Tab-separated table of C-alpha atoms in Angstrom:
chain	number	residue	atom	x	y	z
C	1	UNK	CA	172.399	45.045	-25.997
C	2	UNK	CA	170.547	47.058	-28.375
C	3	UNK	CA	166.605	46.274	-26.933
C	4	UNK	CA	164.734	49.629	-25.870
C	5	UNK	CA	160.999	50.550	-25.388
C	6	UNK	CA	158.980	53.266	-26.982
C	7	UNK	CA	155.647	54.675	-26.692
C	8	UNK	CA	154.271	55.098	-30.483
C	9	UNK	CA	151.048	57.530	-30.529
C	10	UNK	CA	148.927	55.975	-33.104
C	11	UNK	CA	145.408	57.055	-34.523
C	12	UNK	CA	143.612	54.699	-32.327
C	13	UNK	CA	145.750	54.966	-29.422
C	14	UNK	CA	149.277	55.120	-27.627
C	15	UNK	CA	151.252	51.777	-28.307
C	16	UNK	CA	154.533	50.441	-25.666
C	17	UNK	CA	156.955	48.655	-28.120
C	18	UNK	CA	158.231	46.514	-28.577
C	19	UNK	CA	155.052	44.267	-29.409
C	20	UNK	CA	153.631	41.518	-31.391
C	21	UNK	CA	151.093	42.037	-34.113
C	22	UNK	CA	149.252	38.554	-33.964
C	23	UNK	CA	148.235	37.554	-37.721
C	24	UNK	CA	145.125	37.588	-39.046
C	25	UNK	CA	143.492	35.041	-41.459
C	26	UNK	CA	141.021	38.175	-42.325
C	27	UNK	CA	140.054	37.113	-46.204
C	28	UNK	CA	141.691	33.988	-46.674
C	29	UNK	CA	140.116	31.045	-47.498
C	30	UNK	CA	139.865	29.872	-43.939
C	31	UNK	CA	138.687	33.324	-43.392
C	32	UNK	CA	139.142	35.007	-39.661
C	33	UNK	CA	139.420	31.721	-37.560
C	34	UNK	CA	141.409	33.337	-34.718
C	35	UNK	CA	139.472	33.434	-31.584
C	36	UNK	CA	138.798	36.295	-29.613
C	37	UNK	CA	141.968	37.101	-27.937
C	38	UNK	CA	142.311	41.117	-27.813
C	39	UNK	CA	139.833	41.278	-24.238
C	40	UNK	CA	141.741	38.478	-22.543
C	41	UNK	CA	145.440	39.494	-23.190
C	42	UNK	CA	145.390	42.649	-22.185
C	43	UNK	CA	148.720	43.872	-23.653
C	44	UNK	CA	148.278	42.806	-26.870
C	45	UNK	CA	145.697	45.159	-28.428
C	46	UNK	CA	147.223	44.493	-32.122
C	47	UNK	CA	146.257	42.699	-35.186
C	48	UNK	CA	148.088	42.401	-38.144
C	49	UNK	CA	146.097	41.833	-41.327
C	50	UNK	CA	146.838	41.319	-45.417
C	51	UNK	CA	144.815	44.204	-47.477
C	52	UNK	CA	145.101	42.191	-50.637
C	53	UNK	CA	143.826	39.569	-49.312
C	54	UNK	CA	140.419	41.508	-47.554
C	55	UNK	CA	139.880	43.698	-51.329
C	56	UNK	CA	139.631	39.934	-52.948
C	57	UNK	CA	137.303	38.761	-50.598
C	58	UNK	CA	134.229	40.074	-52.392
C	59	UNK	CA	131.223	39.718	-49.530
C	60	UNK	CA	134.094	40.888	-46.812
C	61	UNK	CA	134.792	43.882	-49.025
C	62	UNK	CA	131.220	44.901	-50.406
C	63	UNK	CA	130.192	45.221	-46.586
C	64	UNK	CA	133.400	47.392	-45.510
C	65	UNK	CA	133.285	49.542	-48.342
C	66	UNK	CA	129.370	50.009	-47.560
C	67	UNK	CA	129.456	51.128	-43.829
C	68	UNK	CA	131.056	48.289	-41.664
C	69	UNK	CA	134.174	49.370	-39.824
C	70	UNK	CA	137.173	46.900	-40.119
C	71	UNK	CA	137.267	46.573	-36.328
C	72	UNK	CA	133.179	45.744	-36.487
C	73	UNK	CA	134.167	43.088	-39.295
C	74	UNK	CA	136.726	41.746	-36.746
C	75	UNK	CA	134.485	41.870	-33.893
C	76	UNK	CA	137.239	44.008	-31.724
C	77	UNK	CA	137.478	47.573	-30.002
C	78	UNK	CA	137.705	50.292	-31.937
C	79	UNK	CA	140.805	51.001	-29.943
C	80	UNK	CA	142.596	47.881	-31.367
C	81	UNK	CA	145.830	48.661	-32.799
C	82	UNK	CA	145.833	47.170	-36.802
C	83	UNK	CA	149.135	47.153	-39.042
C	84	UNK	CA	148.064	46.677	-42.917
C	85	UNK	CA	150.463	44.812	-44.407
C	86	UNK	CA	150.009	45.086	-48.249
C	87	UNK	CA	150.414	41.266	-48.696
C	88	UNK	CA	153.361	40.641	-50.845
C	89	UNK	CA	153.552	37.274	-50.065
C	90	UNK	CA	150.467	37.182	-52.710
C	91	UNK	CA	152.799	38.446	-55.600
C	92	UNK	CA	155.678	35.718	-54.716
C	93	UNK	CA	155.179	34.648	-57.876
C	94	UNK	CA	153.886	37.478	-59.833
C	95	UNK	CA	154.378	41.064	-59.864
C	96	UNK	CA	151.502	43.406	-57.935
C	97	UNK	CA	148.405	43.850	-59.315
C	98	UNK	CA	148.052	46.708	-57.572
C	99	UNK	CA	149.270	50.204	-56.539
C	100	UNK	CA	150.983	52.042	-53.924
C	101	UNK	CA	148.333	54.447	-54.429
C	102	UNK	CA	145.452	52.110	-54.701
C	103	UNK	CA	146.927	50.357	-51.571
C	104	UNK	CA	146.794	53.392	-49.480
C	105	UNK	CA	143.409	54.083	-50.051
C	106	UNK	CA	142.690	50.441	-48.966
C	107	UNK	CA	144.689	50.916	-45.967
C	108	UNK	CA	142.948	54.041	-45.195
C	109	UNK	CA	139.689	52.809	-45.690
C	110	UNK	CA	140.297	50.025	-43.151
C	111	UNK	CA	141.661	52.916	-40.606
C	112	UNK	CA	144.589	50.934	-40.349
C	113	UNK	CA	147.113	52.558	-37.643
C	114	UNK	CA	150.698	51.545	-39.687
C	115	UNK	CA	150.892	50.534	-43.416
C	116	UNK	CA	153.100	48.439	-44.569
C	117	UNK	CA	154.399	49.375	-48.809
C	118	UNK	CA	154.176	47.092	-51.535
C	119	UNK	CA	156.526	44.903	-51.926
C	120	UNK	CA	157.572	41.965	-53.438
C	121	UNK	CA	159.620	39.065	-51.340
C	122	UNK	CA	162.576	36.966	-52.405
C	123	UNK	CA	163.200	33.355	-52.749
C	124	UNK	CA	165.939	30.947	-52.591
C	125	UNK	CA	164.552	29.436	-55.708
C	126	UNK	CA	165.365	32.582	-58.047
C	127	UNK	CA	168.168	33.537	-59.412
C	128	UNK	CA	170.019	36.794	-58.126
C	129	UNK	CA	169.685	38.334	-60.967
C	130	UNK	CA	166.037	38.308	-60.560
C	131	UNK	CA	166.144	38.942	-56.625
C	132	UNK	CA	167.939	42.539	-57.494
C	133	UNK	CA	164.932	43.177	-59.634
C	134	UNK	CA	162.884	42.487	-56.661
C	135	UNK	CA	164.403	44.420	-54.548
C	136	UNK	CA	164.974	47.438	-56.410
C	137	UNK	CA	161.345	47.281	-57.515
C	138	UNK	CA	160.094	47.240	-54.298
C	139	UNK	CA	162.156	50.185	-52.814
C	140	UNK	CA	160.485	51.828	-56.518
C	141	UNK	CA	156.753	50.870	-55.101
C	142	UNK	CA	157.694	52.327	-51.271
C	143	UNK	CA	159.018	55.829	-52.709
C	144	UNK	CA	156.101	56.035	-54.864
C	145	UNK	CA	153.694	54.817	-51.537
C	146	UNK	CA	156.189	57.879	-49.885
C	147	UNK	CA	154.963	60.419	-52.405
C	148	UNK	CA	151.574	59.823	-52.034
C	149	UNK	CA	151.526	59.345	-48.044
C	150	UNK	CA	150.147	62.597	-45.881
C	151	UNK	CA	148.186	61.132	-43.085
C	152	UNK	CA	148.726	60.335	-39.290
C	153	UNK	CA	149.240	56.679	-39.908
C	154	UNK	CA	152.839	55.116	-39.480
C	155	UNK	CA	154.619	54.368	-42.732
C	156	UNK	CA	156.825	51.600	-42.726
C	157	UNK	CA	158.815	51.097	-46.198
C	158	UNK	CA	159.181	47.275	-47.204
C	159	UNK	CA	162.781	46.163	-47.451
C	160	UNK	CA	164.230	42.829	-48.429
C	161	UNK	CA	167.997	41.645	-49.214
C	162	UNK	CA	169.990	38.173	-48.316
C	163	UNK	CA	173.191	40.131	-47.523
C	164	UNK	CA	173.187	42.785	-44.414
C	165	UNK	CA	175.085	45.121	-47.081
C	166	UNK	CA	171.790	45.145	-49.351
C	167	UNK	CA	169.588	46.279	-46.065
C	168	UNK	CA	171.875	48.417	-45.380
C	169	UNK	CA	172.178	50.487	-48.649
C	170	UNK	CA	168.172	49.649	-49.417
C	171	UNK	CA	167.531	51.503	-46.011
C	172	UNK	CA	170.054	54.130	-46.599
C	173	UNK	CA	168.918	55.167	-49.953
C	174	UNK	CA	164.887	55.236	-48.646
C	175	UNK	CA	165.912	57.444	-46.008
C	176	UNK	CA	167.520	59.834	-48.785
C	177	UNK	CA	164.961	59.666	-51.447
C	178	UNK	CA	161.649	59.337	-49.016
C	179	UNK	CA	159.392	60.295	-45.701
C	180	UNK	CA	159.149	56.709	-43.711
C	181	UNK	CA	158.603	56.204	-39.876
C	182	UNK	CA	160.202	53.001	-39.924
C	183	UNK	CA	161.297	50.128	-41.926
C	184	UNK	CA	159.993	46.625	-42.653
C	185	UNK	CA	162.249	43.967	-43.142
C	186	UNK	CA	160.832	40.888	-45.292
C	187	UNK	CA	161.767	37.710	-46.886
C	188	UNK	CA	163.426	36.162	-43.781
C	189	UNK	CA	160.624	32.913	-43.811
C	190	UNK	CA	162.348	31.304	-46.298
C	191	UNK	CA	165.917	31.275	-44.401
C	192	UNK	CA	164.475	31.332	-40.883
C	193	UNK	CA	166.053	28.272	-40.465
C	194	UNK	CA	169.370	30.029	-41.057
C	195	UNK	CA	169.590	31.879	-37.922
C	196	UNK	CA	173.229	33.535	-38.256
C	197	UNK	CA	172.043	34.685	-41.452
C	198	UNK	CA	168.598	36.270	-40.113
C	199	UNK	CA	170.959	37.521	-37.376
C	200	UNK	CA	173.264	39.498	-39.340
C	201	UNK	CA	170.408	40.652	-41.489
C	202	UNK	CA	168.698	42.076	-38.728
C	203	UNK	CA	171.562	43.637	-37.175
C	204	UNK	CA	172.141	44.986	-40.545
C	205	UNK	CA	169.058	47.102	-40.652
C	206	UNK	CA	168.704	47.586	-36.688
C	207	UNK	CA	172.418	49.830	-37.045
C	208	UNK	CA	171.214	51.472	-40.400
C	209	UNK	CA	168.244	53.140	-39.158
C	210	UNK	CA	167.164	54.336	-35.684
C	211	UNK	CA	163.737	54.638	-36.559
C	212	UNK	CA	161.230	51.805	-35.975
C	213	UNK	CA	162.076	48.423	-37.022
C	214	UNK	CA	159.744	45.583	-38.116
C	215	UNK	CA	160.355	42.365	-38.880
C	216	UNK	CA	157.851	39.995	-40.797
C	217	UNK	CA	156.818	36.549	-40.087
C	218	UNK	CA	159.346	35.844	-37.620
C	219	UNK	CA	157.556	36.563	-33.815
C	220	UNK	CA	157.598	32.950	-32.877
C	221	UNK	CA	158.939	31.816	-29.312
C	222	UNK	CA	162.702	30.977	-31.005
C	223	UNK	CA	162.653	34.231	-32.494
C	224	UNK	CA	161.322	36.505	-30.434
C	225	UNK	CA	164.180	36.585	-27.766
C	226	UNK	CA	167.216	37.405	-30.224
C	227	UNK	CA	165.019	39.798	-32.123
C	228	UNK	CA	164.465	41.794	-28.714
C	229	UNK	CA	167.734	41.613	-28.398
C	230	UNK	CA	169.019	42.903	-31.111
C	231	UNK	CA	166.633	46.208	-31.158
C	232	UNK	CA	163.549	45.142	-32.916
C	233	UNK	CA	160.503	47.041	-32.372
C	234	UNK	CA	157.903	45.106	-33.777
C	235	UNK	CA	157.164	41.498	-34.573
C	236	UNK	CA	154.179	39.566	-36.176
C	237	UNK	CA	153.770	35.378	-36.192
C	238	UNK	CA	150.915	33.065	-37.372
C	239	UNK	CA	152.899	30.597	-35.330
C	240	UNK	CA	150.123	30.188	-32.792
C	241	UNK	CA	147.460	29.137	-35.838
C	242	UNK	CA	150.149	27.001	-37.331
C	243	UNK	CA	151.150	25.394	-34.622
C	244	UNK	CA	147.589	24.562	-33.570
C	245	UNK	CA	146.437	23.121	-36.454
C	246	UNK	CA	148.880	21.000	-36.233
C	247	UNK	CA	147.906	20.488	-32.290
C	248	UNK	CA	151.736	21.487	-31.490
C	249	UNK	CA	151.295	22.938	-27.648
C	250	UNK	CA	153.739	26.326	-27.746
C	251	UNK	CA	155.471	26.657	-24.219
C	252	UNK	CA	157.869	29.633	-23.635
C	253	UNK	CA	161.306	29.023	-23.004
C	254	UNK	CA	161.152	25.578	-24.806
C	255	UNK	CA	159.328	26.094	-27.801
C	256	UNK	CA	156.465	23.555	-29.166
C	257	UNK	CA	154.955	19.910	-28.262
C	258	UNK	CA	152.758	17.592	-30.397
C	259	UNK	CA	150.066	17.249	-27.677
C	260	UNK	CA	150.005	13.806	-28.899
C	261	UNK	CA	153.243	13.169	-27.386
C	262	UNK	CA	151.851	13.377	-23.688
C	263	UNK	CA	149.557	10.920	-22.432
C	264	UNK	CA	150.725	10.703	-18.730
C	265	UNK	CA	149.407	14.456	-17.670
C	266	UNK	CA	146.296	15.221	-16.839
C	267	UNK	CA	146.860	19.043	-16.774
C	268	UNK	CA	149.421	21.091	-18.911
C	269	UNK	CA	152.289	22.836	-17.605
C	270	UNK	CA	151.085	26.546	-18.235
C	271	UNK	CA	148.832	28.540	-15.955
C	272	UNK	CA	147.359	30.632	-18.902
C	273	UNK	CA	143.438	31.737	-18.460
C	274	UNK	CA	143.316	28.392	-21.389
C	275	UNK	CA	144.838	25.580	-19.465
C	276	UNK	CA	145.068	26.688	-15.795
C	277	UNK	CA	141.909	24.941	-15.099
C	278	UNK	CA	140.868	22.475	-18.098
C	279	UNK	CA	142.557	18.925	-18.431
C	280	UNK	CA	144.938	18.046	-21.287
C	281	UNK	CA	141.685	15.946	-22.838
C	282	UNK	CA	140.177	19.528	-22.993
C	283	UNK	CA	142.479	21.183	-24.722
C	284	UNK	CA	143.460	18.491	-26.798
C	285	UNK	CA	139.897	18.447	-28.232
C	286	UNK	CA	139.137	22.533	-28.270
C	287	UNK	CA	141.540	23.819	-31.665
C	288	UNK	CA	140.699	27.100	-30.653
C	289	UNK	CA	141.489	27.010	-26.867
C	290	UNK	CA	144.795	25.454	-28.022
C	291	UNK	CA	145.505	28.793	-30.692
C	292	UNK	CA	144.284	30.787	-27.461
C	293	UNK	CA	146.704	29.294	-25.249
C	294	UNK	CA	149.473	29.506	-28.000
C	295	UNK	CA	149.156	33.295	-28.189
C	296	UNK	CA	149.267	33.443	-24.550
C	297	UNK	CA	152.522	31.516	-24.918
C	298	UNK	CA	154.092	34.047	-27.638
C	299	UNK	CA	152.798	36.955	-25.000
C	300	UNK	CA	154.422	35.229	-22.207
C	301	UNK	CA	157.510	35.576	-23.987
C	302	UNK	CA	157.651	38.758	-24.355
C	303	UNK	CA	156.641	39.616	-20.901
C	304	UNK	CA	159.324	37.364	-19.546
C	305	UNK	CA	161.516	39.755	-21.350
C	306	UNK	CA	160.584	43.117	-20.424
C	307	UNK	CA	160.238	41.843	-16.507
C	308	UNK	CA	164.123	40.561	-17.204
C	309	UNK	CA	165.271	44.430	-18.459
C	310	UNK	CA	163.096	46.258	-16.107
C	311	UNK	CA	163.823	44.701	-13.169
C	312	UNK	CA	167.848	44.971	-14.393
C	313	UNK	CA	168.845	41.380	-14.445
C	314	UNK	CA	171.579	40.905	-16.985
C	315	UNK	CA	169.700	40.222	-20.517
C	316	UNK	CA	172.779	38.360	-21.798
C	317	UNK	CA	173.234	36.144	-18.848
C	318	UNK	CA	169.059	35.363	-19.252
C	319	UNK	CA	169.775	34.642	-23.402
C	320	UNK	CA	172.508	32.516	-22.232
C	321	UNK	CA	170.275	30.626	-19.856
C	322	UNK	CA	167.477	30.465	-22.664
C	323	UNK	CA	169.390	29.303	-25.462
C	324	UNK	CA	171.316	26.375	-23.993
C	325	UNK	CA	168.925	23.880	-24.295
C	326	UNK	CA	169.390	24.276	-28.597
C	327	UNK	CA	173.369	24.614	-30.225
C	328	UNK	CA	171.862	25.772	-33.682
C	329	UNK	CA	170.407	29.397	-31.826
C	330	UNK	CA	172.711	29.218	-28.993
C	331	UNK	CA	175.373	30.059	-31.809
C	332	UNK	CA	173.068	32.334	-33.387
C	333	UNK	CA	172.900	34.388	-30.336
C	334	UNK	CA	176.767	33.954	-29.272
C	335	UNK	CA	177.622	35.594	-32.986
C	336	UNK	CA	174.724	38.448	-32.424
C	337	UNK	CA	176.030	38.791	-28.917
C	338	UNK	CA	179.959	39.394	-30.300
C	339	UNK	CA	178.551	42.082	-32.889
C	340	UNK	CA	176.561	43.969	-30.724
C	341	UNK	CA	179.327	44.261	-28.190
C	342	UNK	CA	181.363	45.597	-30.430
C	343	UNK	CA	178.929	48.141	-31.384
C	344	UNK	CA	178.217	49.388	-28.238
């Protein structure tokens, strides 16, 4: 069992890992349209947001780069924990048209508390000729985001690969050639589905590295228990947007409902501040109580977990319990379970 905890002392506070770095829509088209959720869960003081994506939004950046504070912008304590990640799923299908330099500034600018490098992600689609070039590009962009990196903020080098022998070496030669806090592993979206694969990836850059691992896009509630598991220290998900868009009702330990699908309840299951006193008609109706409630799910998760290794239950007997209900990740997590035994 490779999970641990660790207090990270970050410019706008002290941080207990692992954690979840909720996604925001800061800049997008649909703009910010997560409710307020940072003064109602109180252990999730995070936010993760996309730099590109808040420099391109031209009103949104003529105000912060005239006097409003990101955190002002976002309407959240100044104490709020942000990760800037520098949005390479925007250059999926282009090379950056930007910077490691320029993106530093940007993250500075917003006072962000980690950056993330520039990067650009795989995809099944391409050949692997063209996925090297991706990869050894963006290892290029985080040693030249390395060289030009002196503050206080966390710097977390971008790294992609679909074989745990490419994380492996990608990490190994960073840590040779750069100065990183951590390590950011990306392009697992496109082959979350394959969870052996995101497994061994994972576990691939987990026994590289000791220093602080994050993994990108992949914080849902199926997730979230094997990537504990295996080490991870940090986590971000737009599942609970997603999900309630599509009025999917997240609930931990079984995953998600189309609240369509229940008519005979009058009140939901969970006892969240959300839907521990209004009716399923009230929820059903209310998007954002339902992306509310969905984030309280992801956070339930999580707590579920650390109350399961600090009161020193046996984690593995707990995975086994959750992951019966689904063969696909109960094989997942037998496979990660038989390598990390043998690593420890």
């Amino acid at each position: 069992m490779l999970y641990r905890q660790r207090l990270l002392d970050l410019p706008h506070g002290e941080l207990q890992t692992p954690v979840l770095f909720p996604v925001r829509n800061l800049g997008k088209r649909s703009s910010d349209n997560t409710p307020e959720y940072i003064s109602s869960i109180p252990d999730l003081p995070t936010a993760m947001i996309n730099v590109r994506a808040i420099r391109e939004r031209d009103p949104m950046w003529d105000r912060l780069t005239n006097g409003v504070s990101l955190r002002e912008e976002m309407e959240v304590p100044d104490d709020t924990i942000v990760y800037a990640d520098s949005g390479g799923y925007d250059f999926s299908e282009k090379d950056p048209d930007t910077t490691p330099q320029e993106t530093l500034e940007t993250q500075r600018l917003l006072e962000a508390d980690i950056f993330g490098t520039v990067d650009i992600p795989l995809s099944r689609e391409n050949r692997s000729a063209e996925n090297q070039r991706r990869i050894d590009r963006s290892i290029d962009l985080a040693l030249e985001a390395s060289t030009h990196h002196d503050g206080d903020e966390l710097l977390l080098a971008s790294v992609h690969g679909y074989d745990p022998e490419t994380i492996r070496n990608g990490i190994r030669y960073l840590e040779r050639r750069g100065e990183f806090d951590g390590y950011a592993l990306g392009s697992l979206v496109p082959v979350r589905t394959d969870y052996e694969k995101v497994t061994k990836l994972v576990l691939a850059a987990r026994t590289a590295t000791d220093k602080h691992l994050h993994v990108y896009g992949l914080g849902g509630l199926v997730y979230q228990p094997l990537l504990l598991y295996l080490g991870v220290d940090s986590f971000d998900s737009s599942a609970f947007i997603r999900s309630a868009g599509n009025r999917n009702y997240l609930l931990p330990g079984f995953g998600g409902e189309e609240l369509w699908n229940i008519d005979d309840l009058e009140y939901l299951p969970c006892p969240c501040p959300v839907c521990g006193s209004r009716t399923l008609d009230d929820i059903r109706e209310d998007r954002d109580a339902l992306v509310v409630h969905n984030l309280w799910a992801l956070t339930t998760e999580l707590r579920r977990f650390r109350y399961v290794a600090s009161a020193g239950r046996d984690i593995e007997d707990y995975l086994d319990l959750r992951f019966q209900g689904n063969e696909v990740t109960q094989r997942a997590y037998r496979i990660a379970k038989q390598q990390v035994r043998r690593l420890t």
